[in-house]
PDB file of C-alpha atoms in Angstrom:
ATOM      1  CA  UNK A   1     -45.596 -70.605  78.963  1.00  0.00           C
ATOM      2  CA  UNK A   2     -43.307 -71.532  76.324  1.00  0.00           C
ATOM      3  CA  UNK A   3     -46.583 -72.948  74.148  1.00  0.00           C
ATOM      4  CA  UNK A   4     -48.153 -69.190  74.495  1.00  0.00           C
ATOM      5  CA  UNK A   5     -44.909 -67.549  73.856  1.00  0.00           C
ATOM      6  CA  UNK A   6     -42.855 -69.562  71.327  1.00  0.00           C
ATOM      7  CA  UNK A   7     -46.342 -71.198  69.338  1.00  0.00           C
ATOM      8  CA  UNK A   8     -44.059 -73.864  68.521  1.00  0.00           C
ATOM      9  CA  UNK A   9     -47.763 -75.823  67.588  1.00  0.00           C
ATOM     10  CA  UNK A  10     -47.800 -73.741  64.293  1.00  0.00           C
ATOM     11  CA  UNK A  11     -45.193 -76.258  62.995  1.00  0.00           C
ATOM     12  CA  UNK A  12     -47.102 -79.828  62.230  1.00  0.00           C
ATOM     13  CA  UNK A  13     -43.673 -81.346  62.608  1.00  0.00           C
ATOM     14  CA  UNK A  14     -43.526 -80.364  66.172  1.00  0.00           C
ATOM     15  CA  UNK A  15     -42.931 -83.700  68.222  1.00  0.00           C
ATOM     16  CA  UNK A  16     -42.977 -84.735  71.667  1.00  0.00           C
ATOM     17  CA  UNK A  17     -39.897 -84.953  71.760  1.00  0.00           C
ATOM     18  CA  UNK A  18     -38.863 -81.294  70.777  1.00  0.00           C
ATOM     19  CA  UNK A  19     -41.343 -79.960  73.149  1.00  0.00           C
ATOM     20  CA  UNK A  20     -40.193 -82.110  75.970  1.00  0.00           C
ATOM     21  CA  UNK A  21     -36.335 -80.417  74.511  1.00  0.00           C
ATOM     22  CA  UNK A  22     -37.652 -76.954  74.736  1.00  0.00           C
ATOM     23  CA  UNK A  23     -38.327 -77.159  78.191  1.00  0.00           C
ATOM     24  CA  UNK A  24     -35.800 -79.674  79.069  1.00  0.00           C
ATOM     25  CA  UNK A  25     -36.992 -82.564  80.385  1.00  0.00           C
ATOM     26  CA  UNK A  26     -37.307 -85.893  79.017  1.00  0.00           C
ATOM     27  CA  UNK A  27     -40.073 -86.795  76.673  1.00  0.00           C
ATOM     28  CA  UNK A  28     -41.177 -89.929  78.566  1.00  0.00           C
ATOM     29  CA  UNK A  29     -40.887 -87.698  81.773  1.00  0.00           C
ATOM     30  CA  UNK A  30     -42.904 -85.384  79.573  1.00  0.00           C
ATOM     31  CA  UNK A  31     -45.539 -88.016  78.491  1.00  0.00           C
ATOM     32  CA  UNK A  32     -46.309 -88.789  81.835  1.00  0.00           C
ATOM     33  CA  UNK A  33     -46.867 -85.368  82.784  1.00  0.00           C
ATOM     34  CA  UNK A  34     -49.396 -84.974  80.298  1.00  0.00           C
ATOM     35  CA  UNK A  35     -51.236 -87.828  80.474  1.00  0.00           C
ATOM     36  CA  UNK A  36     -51.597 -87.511  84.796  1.00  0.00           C
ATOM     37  CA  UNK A  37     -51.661 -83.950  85.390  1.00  0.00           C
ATOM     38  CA  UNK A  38     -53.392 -82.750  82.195  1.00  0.00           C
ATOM     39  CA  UNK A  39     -55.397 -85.996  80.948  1.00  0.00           C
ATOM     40  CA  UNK A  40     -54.531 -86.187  77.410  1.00  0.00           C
ATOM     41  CA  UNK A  41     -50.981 -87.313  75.561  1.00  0.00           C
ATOM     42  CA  UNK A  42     -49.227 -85.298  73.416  1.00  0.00           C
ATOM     43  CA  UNK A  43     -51.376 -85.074  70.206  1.00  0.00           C
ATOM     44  CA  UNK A  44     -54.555 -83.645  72.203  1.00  0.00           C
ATOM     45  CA  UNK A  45     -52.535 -81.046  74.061  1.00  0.00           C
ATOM     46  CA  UNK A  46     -51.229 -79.429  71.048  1.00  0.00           C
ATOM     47  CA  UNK A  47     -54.036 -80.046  68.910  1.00  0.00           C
ATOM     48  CA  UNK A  48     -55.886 -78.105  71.417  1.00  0.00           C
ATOM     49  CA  UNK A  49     -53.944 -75.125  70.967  1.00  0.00           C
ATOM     50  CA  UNK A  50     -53.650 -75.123  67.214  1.00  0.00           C
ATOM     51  CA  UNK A  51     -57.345 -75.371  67.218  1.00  0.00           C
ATOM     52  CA  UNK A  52     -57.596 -72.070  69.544  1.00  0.00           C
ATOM     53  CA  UNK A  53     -55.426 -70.809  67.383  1.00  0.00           C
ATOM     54  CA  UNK A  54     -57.431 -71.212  64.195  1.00  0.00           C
ATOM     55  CA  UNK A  55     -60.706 -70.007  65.894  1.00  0.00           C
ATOM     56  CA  UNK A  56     -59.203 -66.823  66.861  1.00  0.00           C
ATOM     57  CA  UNK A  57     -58.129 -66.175  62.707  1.00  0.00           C
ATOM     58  CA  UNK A  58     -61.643 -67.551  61.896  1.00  0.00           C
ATOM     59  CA  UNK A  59     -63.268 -65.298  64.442  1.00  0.00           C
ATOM     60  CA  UNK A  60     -61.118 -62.323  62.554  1.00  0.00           C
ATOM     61  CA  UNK A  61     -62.722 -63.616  59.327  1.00  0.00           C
ATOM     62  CA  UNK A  62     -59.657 -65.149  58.270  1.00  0.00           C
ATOM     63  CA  UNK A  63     -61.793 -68.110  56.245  1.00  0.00           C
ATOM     64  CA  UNK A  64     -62.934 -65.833  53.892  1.00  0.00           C
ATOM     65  CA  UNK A  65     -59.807 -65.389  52.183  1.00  0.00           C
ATOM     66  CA  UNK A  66     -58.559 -68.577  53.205  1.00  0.00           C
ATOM     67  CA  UNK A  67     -59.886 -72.007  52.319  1.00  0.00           C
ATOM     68  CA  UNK A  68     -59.786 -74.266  55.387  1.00  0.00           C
ATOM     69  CA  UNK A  69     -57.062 -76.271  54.127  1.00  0.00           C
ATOM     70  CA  UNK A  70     -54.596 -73.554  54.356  1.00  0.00           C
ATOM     71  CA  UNK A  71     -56.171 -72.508  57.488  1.00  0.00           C
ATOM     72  CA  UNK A  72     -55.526 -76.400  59.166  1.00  0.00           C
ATOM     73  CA  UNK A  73     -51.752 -75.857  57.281  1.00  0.00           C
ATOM     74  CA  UNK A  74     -51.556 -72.601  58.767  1.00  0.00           C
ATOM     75  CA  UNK A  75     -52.075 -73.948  62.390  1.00  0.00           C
ATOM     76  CA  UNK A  76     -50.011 -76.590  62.239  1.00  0.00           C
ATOM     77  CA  UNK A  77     -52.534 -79.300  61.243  1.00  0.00           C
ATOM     78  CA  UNK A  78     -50.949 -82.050  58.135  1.00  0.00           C
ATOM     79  CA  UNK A  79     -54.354 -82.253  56.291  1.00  0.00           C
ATOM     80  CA  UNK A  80     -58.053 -81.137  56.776  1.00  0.00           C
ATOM     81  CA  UNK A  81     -59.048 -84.547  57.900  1.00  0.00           C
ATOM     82  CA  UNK A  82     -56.797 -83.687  61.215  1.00  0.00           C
ATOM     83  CA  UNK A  83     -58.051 -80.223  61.478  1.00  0.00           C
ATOM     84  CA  UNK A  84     -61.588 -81.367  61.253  1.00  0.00           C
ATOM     85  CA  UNK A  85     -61.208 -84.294  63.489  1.00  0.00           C
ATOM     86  CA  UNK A  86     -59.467 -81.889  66.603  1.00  0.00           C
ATOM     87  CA  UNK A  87     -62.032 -79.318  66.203  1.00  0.00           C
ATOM     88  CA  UNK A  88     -64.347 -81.774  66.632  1.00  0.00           C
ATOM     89  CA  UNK A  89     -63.158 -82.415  70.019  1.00  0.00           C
ATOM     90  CA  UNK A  90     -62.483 -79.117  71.128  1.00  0.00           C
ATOM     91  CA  UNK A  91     -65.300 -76.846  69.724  1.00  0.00           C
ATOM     92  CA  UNK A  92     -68.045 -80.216  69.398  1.00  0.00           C
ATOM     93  CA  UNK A  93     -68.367 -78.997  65.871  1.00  0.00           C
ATOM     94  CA  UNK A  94     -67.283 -79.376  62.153  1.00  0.00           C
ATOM     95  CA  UNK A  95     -65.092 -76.299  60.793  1.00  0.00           C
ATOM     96  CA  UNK A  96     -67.912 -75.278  57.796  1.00  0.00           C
ATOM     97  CA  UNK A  97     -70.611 -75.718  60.972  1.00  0.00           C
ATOM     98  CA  UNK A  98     -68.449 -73.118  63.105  1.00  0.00           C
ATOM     99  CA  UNK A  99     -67.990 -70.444  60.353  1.00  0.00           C
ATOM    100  CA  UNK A 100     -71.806 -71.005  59.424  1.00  0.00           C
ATOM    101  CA  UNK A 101     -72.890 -70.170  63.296  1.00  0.00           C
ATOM    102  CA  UNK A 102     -70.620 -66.787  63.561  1.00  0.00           C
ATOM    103  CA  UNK A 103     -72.329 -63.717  64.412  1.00  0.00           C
ATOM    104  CA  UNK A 104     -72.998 -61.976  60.644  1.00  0.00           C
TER     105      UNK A 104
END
């Protein structure tokens, strides 16, 4: 809830350790919750919601005034070679393949 509400993933200093603060509990507590419940450590859960994040501002044409650098800065990403790496994962597809396949 407090991911949805707060989008404390828009920051690309957030840390495991202030997420695991903003919900109180401890970040190896945290870690572990993650990795067995969810299946993926810290990085890949909030990558995973920056990159939904910067699909739904692509999908309201947001990269056409926006070069995808400052769209990856805008979600929270450090540099383009993050951004392109997570949406990778996520979406199984580069971010210039993604904006080339929208609906015209």
């Amino acid at each position: 809830q407090h991911m949805k509400t707060k989008k404390p993933y828009l920051d690309n200093g957030y840390a495991l350790y202030d997420l695991a603060h903003d919900v109180g509990i401890s970040p190896r507590v945290f870690s572990s919750i993650l990795n067995q419940e969810l299946g993926t450590n810290f990085i890949g859960y909030v990558n995973r919601y920056r990159v939904n994040h910067c699909i739904k501002l692509i999908d309201h044409g947001e990269h056409q005034i926006k070069t995808i650098e400052a769209l990856a800065d805008e979600c929270g990403f450090s540099n383009r070679n993050s951004f392109s790496k997570a949406i990778k994962k996520v979406q199984n597809t580069t971010p210039p393949n993604y904006i080339q396949n929208l609906p015209k």
